[in-house]
Short mmCIF file of C-alpha atoms and ligand atoms in Angstrom, two decimals:
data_model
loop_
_atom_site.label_atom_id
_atom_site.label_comp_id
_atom_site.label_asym_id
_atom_site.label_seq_id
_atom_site.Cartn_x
_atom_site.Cartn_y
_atom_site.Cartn_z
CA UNK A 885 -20.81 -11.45 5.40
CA UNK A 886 -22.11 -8.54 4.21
CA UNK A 887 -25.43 -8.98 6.38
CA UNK A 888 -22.96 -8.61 9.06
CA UNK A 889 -21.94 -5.36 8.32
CA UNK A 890 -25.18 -3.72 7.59
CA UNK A 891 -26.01 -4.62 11.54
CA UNK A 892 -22.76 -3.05 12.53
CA UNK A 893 -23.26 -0.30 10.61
CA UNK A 894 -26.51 0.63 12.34
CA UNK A 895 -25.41 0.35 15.53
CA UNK A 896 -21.95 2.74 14.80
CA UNK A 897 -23.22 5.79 12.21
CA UNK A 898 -20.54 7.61 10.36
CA UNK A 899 -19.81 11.06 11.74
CA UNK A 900 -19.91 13.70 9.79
CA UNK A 901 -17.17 14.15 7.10
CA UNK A 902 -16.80 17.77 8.19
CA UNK A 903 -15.42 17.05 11.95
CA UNK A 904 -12.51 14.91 10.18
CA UNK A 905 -11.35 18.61 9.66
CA UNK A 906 -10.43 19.47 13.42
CA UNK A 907 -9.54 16.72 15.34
CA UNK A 908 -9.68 12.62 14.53
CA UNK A 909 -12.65 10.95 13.62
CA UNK A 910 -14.64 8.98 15.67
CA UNK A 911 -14.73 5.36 15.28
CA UNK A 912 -15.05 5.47 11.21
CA UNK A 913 -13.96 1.55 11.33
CA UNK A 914 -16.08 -1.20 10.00
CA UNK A 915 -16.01 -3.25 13.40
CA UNK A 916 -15.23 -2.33 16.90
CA UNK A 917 -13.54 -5.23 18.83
CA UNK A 918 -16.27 -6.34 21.06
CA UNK A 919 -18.22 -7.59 17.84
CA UNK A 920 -15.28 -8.83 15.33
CA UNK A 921 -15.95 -11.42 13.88
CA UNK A 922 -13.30 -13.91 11.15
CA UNK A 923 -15.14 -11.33 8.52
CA UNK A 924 -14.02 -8.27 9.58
CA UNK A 925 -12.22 -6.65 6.51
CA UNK A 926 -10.76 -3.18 7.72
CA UNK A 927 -9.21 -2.65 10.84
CA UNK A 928 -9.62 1.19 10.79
CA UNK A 929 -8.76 3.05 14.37
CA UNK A 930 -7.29 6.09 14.25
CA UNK A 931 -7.67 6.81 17.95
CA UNK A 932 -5.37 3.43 18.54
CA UNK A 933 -3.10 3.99 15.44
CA UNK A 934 -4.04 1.14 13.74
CA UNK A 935 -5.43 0.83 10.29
CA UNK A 936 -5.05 -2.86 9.07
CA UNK A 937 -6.91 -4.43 5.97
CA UNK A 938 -8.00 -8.04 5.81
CA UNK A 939 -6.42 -10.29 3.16
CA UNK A 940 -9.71 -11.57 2.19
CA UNK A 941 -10.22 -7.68 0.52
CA UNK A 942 -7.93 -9.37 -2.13
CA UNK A 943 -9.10 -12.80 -2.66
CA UNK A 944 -12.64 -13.50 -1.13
CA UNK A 945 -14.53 -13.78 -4.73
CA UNK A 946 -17.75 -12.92 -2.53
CA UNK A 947 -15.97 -9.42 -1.88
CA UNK A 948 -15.29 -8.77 -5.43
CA UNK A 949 -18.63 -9.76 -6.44
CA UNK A 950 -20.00 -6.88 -4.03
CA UNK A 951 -17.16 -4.72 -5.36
CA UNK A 952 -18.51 -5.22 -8.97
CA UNK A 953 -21.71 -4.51 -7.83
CA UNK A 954 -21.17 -1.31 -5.58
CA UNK A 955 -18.45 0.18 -7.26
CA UNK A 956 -18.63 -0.47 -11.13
CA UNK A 957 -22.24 -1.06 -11.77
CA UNK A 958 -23.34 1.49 -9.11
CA UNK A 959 -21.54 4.33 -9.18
CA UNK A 960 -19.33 6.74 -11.57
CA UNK A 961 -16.43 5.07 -12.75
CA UNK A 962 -14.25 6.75 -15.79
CA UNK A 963 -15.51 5.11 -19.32
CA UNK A 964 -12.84 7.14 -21.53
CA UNK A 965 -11.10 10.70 -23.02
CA UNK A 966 -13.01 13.09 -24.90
CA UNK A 967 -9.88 12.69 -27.39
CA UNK A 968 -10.83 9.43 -28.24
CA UNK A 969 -13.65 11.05 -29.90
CA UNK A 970 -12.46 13.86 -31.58
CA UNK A 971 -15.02 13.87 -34.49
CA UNK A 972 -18.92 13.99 -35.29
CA UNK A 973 -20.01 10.35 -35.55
CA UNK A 974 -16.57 9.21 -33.98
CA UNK A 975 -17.65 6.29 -31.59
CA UNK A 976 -15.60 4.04 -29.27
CA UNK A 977 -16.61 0.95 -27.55
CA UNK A 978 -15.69 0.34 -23.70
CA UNK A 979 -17.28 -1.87 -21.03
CA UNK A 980 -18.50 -1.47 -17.26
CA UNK A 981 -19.13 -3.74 -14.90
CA UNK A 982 -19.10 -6.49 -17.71
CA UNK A 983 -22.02 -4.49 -19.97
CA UNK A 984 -21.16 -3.30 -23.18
CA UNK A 985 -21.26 0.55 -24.11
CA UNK A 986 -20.58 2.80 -26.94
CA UNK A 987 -19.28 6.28 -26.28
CA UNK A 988 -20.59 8.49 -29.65
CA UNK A 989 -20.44 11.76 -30.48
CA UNK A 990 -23.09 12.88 -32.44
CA UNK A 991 -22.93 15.32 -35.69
CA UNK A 992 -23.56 18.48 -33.18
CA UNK A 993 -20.46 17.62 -31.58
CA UNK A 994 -22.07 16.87 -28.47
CA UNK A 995 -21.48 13.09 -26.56
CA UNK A 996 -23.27 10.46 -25.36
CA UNK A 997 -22.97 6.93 -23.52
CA UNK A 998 -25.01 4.19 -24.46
CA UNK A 999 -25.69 0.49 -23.82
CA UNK A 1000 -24.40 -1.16 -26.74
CA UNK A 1001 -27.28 -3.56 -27.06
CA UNK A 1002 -29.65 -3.61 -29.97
CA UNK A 1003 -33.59 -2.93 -28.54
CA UNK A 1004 -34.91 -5.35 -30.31
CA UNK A 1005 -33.41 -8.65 -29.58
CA UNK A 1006 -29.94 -7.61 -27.70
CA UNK A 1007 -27.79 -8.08 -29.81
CA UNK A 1008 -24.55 -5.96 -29.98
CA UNK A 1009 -25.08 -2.99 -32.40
CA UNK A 1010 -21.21 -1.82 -32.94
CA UNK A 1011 -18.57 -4.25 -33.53
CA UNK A 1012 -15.44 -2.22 -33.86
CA UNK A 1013 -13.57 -0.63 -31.47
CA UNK A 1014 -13.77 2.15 -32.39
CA UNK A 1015 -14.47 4.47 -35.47
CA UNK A 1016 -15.90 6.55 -37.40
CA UNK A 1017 -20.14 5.97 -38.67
CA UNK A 1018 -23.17 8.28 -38.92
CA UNK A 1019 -25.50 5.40 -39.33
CA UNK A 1020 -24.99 1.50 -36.68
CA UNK A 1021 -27.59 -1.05 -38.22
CA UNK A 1022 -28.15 -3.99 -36.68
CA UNK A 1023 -26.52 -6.96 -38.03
CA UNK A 1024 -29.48 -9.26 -36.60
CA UNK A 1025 -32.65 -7.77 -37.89
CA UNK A 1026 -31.84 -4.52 -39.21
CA UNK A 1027 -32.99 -1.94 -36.75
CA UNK A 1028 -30.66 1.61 -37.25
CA UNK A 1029 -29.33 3.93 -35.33
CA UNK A 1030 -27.86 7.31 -35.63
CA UNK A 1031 -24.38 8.80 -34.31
CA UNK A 1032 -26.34 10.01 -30.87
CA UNK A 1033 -27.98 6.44 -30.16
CA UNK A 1034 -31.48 7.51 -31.65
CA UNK A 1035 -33.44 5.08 -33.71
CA UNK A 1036 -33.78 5.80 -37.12
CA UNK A 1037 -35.39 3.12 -38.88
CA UNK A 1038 -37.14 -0.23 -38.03
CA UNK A 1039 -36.64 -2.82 -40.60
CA UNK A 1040 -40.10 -3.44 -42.27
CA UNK A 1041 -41.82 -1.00 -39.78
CA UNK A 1042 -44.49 -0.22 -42.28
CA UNK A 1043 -45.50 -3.58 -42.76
CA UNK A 1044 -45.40 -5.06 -39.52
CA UNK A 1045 -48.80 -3.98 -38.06
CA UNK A 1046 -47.53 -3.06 -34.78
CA UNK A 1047 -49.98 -1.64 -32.09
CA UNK A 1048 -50.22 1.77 -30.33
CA UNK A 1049 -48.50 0.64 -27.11
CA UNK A 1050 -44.99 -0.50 -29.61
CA UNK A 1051 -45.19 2.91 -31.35
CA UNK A 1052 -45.20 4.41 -27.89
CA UNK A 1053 -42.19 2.52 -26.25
CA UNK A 1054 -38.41 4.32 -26.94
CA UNK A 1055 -36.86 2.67 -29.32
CA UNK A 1056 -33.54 4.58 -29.34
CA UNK A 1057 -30.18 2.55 -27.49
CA UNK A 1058 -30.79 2.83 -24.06
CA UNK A 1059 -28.64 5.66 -22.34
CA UNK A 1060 -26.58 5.21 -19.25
CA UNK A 1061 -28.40 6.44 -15.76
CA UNK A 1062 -25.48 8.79 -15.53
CA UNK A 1063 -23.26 10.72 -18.10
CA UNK A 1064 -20.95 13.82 -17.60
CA UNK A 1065 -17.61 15.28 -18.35
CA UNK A 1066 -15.06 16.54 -16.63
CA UNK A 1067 -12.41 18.66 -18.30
CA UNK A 1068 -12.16 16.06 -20.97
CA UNK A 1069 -12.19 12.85 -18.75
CA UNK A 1070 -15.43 10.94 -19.08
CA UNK A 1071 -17.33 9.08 -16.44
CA UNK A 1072 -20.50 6.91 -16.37
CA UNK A 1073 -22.51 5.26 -13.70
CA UNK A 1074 -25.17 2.59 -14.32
CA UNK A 1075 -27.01 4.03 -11.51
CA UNK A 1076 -29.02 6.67 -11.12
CA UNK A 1077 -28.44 7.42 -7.38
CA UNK A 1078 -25.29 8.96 -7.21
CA UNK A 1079 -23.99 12.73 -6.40
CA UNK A 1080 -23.50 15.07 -9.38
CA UNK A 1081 -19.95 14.37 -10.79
CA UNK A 1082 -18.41 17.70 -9.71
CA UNK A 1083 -19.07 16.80 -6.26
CA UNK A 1084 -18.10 13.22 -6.28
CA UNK A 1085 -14.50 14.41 -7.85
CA UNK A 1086 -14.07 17.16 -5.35
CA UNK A 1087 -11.05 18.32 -4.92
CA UNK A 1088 -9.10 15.76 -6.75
CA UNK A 1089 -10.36 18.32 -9.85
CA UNK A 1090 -7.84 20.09 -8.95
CA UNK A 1091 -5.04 17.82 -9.51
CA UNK A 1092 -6.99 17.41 -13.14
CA UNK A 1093 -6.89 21.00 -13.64
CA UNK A 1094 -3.23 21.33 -12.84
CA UNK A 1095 -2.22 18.74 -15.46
CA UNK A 1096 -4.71 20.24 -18.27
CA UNK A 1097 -3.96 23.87 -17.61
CA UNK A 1098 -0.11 22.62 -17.95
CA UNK A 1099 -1.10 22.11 -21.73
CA UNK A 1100 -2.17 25.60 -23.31
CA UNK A 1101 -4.56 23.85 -25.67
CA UNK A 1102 -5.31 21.31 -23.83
CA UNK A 1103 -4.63 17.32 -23.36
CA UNK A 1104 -4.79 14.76 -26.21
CA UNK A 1105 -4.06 10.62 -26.05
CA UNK A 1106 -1.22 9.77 -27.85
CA UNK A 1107 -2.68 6.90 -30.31
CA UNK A 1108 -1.85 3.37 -29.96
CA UNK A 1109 -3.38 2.39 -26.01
CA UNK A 1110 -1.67 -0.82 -24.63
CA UNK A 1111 -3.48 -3.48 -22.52
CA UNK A 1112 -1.79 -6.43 -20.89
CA UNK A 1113 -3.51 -8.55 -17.77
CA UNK A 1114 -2.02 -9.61 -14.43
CA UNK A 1115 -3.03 -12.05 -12.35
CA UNK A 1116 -3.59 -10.55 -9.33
CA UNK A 1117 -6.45 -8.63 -7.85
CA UNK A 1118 -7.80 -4.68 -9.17
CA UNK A 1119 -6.61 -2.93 -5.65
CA UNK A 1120 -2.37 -3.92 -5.99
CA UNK A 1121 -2.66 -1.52 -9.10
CA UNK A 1122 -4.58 1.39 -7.28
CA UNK A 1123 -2.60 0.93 -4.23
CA UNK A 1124 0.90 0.53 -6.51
CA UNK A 1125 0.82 4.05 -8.04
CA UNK A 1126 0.81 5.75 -5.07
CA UNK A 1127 3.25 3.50 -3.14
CA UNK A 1128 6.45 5.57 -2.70
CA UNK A 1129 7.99 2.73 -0.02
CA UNK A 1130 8.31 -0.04 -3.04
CA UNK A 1131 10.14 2.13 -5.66
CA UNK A 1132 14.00 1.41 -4.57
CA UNK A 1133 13.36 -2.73 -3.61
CA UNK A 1134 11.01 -3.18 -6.48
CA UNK A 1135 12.61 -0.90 -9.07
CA UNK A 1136 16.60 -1.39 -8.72
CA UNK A 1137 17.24 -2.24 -12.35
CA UNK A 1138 15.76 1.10 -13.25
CA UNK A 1139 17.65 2.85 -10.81
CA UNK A 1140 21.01 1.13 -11.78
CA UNK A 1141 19.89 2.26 -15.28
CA UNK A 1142 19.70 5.89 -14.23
CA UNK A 1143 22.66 6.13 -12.72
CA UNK A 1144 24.50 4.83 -15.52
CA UNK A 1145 22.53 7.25 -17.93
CA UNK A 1146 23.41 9.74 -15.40
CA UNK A 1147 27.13 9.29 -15.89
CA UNK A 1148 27.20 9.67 -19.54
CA UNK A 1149 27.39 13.51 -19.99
CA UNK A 1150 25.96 12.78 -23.69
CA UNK A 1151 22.99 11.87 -22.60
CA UNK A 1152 19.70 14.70 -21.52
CA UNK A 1153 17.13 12.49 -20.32
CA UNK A 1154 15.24 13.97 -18.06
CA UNK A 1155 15.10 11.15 -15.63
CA UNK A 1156 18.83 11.14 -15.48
CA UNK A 1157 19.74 14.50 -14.84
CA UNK A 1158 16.72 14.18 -11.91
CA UNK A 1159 18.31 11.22 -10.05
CA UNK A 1160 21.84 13.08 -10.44
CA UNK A 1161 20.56 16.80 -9.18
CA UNK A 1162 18.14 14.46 -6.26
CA UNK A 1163 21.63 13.36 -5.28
CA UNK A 1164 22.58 16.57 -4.06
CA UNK A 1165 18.57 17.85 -3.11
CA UNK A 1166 16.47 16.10 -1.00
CA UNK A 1167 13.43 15.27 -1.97
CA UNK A 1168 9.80 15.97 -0.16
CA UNK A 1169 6.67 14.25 -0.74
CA UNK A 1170 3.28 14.34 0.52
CA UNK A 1171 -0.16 12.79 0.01
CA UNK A 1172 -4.02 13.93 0.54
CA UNK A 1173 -6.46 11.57 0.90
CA UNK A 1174 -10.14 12.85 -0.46
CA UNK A 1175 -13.60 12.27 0.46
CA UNK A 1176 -14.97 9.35 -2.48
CA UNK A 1177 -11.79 7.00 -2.07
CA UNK A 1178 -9.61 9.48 -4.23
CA UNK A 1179 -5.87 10.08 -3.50
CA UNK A 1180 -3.39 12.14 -4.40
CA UNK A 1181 0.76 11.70 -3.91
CA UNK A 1182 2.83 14.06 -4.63
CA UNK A 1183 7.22 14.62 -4.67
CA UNK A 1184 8.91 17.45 -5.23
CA UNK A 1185 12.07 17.20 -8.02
CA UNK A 1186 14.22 20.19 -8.94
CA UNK A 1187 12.50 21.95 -10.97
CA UNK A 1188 15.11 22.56 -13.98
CA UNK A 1189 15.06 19.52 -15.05
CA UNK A 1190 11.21 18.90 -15.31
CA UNK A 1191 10.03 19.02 -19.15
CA UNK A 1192 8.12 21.89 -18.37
CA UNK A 1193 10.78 24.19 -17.28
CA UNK A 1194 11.34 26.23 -20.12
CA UNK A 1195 7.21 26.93 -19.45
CA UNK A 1196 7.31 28.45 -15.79
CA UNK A 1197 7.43 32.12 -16.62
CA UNK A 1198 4.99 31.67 -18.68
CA UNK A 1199 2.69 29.59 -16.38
CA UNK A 1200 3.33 31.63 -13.41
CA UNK A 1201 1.83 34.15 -15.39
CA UNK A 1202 -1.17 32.09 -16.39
CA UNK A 1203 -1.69 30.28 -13.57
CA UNK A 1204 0.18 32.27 -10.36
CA UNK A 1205 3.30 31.15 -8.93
CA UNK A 1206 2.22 28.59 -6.11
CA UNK A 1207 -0.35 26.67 -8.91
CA UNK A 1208 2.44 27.25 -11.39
CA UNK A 1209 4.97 25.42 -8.99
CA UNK A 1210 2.54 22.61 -8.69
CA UNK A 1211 2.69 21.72 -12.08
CA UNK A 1212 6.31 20.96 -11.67
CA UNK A 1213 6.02 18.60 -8.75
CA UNK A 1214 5.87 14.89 -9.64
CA UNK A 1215 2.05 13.67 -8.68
CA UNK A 1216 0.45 10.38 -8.95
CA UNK A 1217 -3.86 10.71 -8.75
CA UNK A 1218 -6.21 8.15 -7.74
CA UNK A 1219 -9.77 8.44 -8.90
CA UNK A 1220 -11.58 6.08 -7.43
CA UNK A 1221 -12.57 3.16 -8.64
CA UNK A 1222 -10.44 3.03 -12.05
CA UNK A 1223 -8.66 5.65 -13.11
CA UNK A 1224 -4.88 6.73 -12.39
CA UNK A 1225 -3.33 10.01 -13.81
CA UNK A 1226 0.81 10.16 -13.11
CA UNK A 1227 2.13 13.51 -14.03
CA UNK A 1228 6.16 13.17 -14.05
CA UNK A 1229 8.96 13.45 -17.14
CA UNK A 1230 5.71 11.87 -18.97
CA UNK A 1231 1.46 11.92 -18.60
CA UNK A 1232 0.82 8.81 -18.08
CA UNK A 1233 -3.31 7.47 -17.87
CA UNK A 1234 -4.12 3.65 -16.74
CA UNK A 1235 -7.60 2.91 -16.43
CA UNK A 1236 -8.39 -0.29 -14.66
CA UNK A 1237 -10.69 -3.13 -15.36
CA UNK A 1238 -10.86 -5.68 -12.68
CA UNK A 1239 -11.83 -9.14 -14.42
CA UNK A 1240 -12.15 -11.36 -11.08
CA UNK A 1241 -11.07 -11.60 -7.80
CA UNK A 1242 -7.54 -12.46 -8.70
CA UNK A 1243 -6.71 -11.31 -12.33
CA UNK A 1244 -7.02 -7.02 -13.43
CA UNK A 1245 -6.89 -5.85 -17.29
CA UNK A 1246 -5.08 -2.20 -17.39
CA UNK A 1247 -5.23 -0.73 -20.37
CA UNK A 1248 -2.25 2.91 -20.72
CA UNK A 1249 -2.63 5.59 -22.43
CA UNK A 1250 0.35 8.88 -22.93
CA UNK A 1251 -1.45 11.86 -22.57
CA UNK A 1252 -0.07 14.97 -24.33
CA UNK A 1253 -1.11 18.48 -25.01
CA UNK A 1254 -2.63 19.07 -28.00
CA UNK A 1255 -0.42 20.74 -30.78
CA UNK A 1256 3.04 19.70 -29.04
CA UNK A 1257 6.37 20.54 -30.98
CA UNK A 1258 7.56 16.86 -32.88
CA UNK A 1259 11.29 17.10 -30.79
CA UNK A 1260 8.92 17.63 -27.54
CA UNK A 1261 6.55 14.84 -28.49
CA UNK A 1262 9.33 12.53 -29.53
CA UNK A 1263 11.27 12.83 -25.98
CA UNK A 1264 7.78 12.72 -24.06
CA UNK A 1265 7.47 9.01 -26.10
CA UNK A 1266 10.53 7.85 -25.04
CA UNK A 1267 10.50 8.77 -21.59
CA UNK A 1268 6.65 7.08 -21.61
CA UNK A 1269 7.81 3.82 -22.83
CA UNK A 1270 10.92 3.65 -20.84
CA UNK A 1271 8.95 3.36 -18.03
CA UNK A 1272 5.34 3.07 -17.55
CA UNK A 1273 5.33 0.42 -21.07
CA UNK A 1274 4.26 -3.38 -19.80
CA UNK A 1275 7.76 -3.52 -21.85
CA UNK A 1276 9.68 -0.79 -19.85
CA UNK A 1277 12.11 -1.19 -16.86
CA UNK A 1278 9.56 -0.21 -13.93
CA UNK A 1279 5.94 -2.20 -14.99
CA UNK A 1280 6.90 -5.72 -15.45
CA UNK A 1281 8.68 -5.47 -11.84
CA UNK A 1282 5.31 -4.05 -10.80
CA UNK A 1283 3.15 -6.95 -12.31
CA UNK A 1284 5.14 -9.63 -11.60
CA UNK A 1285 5.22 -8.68 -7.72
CA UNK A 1286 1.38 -7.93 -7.90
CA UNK A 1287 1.36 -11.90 -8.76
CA UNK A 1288 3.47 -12.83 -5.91
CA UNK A 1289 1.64 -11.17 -3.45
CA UNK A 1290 -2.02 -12.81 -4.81
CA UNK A 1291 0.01 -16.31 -4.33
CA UNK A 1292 1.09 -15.22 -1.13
CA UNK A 1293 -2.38 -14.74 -0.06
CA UNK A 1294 -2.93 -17.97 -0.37
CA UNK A 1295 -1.62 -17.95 2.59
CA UNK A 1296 -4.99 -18.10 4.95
CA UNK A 1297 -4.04 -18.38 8.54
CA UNK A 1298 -2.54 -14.65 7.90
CA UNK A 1299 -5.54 -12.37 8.10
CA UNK A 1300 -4.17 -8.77 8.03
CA UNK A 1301 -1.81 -6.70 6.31
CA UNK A 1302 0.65 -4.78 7.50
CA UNK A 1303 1.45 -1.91 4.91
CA UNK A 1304 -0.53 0.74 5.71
CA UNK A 1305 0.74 2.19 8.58
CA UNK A 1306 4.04 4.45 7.46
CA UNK A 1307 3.30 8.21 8.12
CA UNK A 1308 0.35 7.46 10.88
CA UNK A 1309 2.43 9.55 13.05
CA UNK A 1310 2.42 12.59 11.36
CA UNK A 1311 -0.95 12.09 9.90
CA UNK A 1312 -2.59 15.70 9.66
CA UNK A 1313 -6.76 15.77 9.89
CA UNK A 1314 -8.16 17.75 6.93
CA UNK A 1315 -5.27 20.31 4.83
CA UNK A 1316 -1.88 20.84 6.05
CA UNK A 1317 0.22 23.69 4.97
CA UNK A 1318 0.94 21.77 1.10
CA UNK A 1319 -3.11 21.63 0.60
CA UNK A 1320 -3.46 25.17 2.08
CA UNK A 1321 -1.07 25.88 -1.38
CA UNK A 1322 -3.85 25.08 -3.39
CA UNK A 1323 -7.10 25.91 -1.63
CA UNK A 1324 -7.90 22.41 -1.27
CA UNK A 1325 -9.78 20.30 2.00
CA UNK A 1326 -8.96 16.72 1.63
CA UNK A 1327 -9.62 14.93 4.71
CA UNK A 1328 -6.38 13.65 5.62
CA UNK A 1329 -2.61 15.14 5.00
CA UNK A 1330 0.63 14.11 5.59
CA UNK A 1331 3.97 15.40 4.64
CA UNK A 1332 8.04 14.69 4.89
CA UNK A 1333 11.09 13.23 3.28
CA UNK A 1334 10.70 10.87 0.32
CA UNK A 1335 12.33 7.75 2.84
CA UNK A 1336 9.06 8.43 4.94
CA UNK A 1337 6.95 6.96 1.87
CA UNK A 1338 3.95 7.58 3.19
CA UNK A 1339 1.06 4.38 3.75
CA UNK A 1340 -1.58 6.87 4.91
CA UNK A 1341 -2.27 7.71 1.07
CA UNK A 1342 -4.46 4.05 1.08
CA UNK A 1343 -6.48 4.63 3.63
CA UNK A 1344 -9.27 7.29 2.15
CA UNK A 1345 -9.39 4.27 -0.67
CA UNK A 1346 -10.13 1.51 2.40
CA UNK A 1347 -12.55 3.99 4.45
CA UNK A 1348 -14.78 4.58 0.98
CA UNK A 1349 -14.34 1.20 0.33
CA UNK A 1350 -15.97 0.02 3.70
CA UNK A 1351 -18.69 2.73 3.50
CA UNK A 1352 -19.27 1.83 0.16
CA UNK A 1353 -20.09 -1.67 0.96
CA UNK A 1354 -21.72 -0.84 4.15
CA UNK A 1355 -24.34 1.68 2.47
CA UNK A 1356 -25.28 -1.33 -0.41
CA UNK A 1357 -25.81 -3.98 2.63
CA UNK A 1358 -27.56 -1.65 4.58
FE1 FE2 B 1630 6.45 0.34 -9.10
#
């Protein structure tokens, strides 16, 4: 299949990401109709107002095994919070693209990311989760290492007559090809070849920086992560979080359940008094789609009854009064391939592990700022669990119908989808007026009521996707 591309791609080069800004792209679409072929996978022409994706995107295991390759063994992918680590010698296990790591931070405070894989005979060096050691020792043959990876001892080394050319090798846990931090969020890449990390988060730093700078000294992780699995493939969850159009058919429980709350006057949640003041204000939203697959949604609510109300003077202050503003708006980020930040009544983080072609780990997180008031912190708990929990009213609606649609895939004679197209028509090339707010250049806008729910928002995730893939079969 992927053969197939490659040729394509040789014969159609991309333009260059800086005409997007003017006027549509040329033909940025995997396959032009005189050569499609049964494998086509994204139907991507803007000229034509079409952008389709193939069902096999979500169930060929051959496209997930590329995926896997290109995207979480090749590239920067987020590996965990600097708040996870708040200590010298704290460490915390994760995994990427199946191979085990250990995030440390050594006893000059500074962090690393290693391959958790003992150089002698591979064994895995740290066992916990996570914790707190100066010294890992190898429970196979004894080989040590210190809080920054280094080797520290070899068992026996004295006596072992080894030669010249062992003494020479590195003995230390092998680092990854790529470590760096942004603003607390930590990425890795097992590969070398890939941009600097400031340029391959772009402008979707901003949409970090607005929910940071929200928190004077900064964001923490609320202890106590949950996982659950679904069985249904990695994309439904990237796609979900940014899917306006599913909230009121997928969600009507929780909306019932507002209401109600809404019409007890006893009652100050902050969802509540939002559904009952967006009763009588209509809502906006808008998306940006960046360069790298990242996305961005965004809605506006009325402001007084956001948590961080009482903080606008103050932020405006900080911050100015347009950046301040943005802080109040309701936004749901996409960093591609496995991270999701939703800044609303609560912080929410999901990271994503896809596990095959058909079943995805996520693993939440609350974010918080650092040094929060207890009442604050309490109500911010709440409002988490109530509805981002796997036991809250909105994410086992969102998990079960990720399942349904992977069984109706099984459906093969139906090739494409048909959700991406809302919002085509008003589709802006490069900022519209909302990104001009904020200084930012993402490659596509679009803007309107909330009942437009924008589909656009997928498609910078699709066109990466397909260059992505392109670029490793080329
Ligand atoms: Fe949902």
């Amino acid at each position: 299949m992927f053969d197939q591309i490659s040729a394509i791609n040789r014969s159609h080069p991309q333009p260059p990401a800086a005409a997007r800004s003017q006027s549509p792209p040329p033909a940025a679409h995997l396959f032009e109709a005189d050569i499609r072929s049964p494998h086509d996978l994204i139907d991507d022409r803007p000229d034509d107002g079409v952008f389709r994706v193939h069902r096999d995107v979500f169930r060929d295991p051959e496209v997930f095994a590329h995926e896997m390759r290109s995207f979480f063994a090749a590239g920067w992918a987020f590996v965990g919070h600097a708040s996870q680590l708040p200590q010298p010698h704290d460490f915390l296990c994760v995994e990427l693209a199946g191979q085990p790591l250990v995030l440390m931070r050594d006893a000059a405070g500074r962090l690393h990311c290693v391959h958790n894989s003992c150089r002698h005979k591979g064994a895995r060096v740290v066992h916990h989760r996570r914790g707190n050691r100066r010294t890992h020792v190898c429970h196979y043959h004894g080989w040590s290492y210190g809080s920054d990876g280094a080797n520290i001892a070899i068992k026996g080394k004295a006596e072992g007559d080894y030669t010249p050319a062992f003494d020479a090798e590195s003995h230390d846990l092998a680092a990854v090809a790529r470590f760096g931090e942004y603003r607390g969020f930590l990425f890795a890449s097992l590969d070398a070849d890939v941009p600097p990390l400031d340029a391959w988060l772009g402008d979707a730093r901003v949409f970090i920086d607005l929910a940071v700078d929200a928190a004077e000294h900064g964001l923490e992780l609320v202890p106590g992560a949950v996982s659950y699995t679904y069985r249904g493939n990695w994309k439904l969850q990237l796609e979900n979080s940014t899917d306006a159009y599913h909230f009121s058919s997928t969600h009507p429980s929780y909306l019932r359940l507002l209401e109600r709350r809404s019409r007890m006057p006893q009652r100050t949640d902050v969802e509540a008094a939002i559904w009952q003041a967006g009763k009588k204000q209509q809502e906006m939203m808008g998306s940006f789609g960046f360069a790298n697959g990242h996305a961005l949604v965004w809605t506006t609510t009325p402001q007084e009854n956001h948590p961080l109300y009482p903080l606008l003077p103050a932020l405006r202050e900080r911050f100015g009064e347009r950046r301040a503003d943005w802080m109040l708006r309701t936004r749901q980020l996409n960093i591609f391939p496995n991270l999701q930040i939703a800044s609303n009544a609560a912080l929410q983080m999901r990271v994503i592990r896809p596990v095959a072609v058909d079943c995805t780990e996520i693993t939440s997180y609350c974010l918080a700022p650092v040094g929060e008031a207890a009442p604050q912190r309490r109500q911010r708990l709440r409002q988490y669990e109530d509805f981002f929990n796997p036991s809250g009213l909105a994410t086992p609606d969102d998990t079960v119908t990720y399942e349904d649609c992977q069984r109706g895939f099984a459906s093969g004679d139906i090739e494409w989808q048909q959700g991406y197209a809302r919002g085509m028509g008003r589709l802006v090339w490069g900022a519209d007026a909302h990104a001009a707010e904020l200084g930012i250049r993402p490659t596509t806008s679009v803007s309107g009521s909330f009942e437009m729910s924008d589909e656009t928002i997928f498609h910078a995730l699709y066109r990466h996707w397909a260059a992505r893939l392109r670029k490793a079969a080329a």
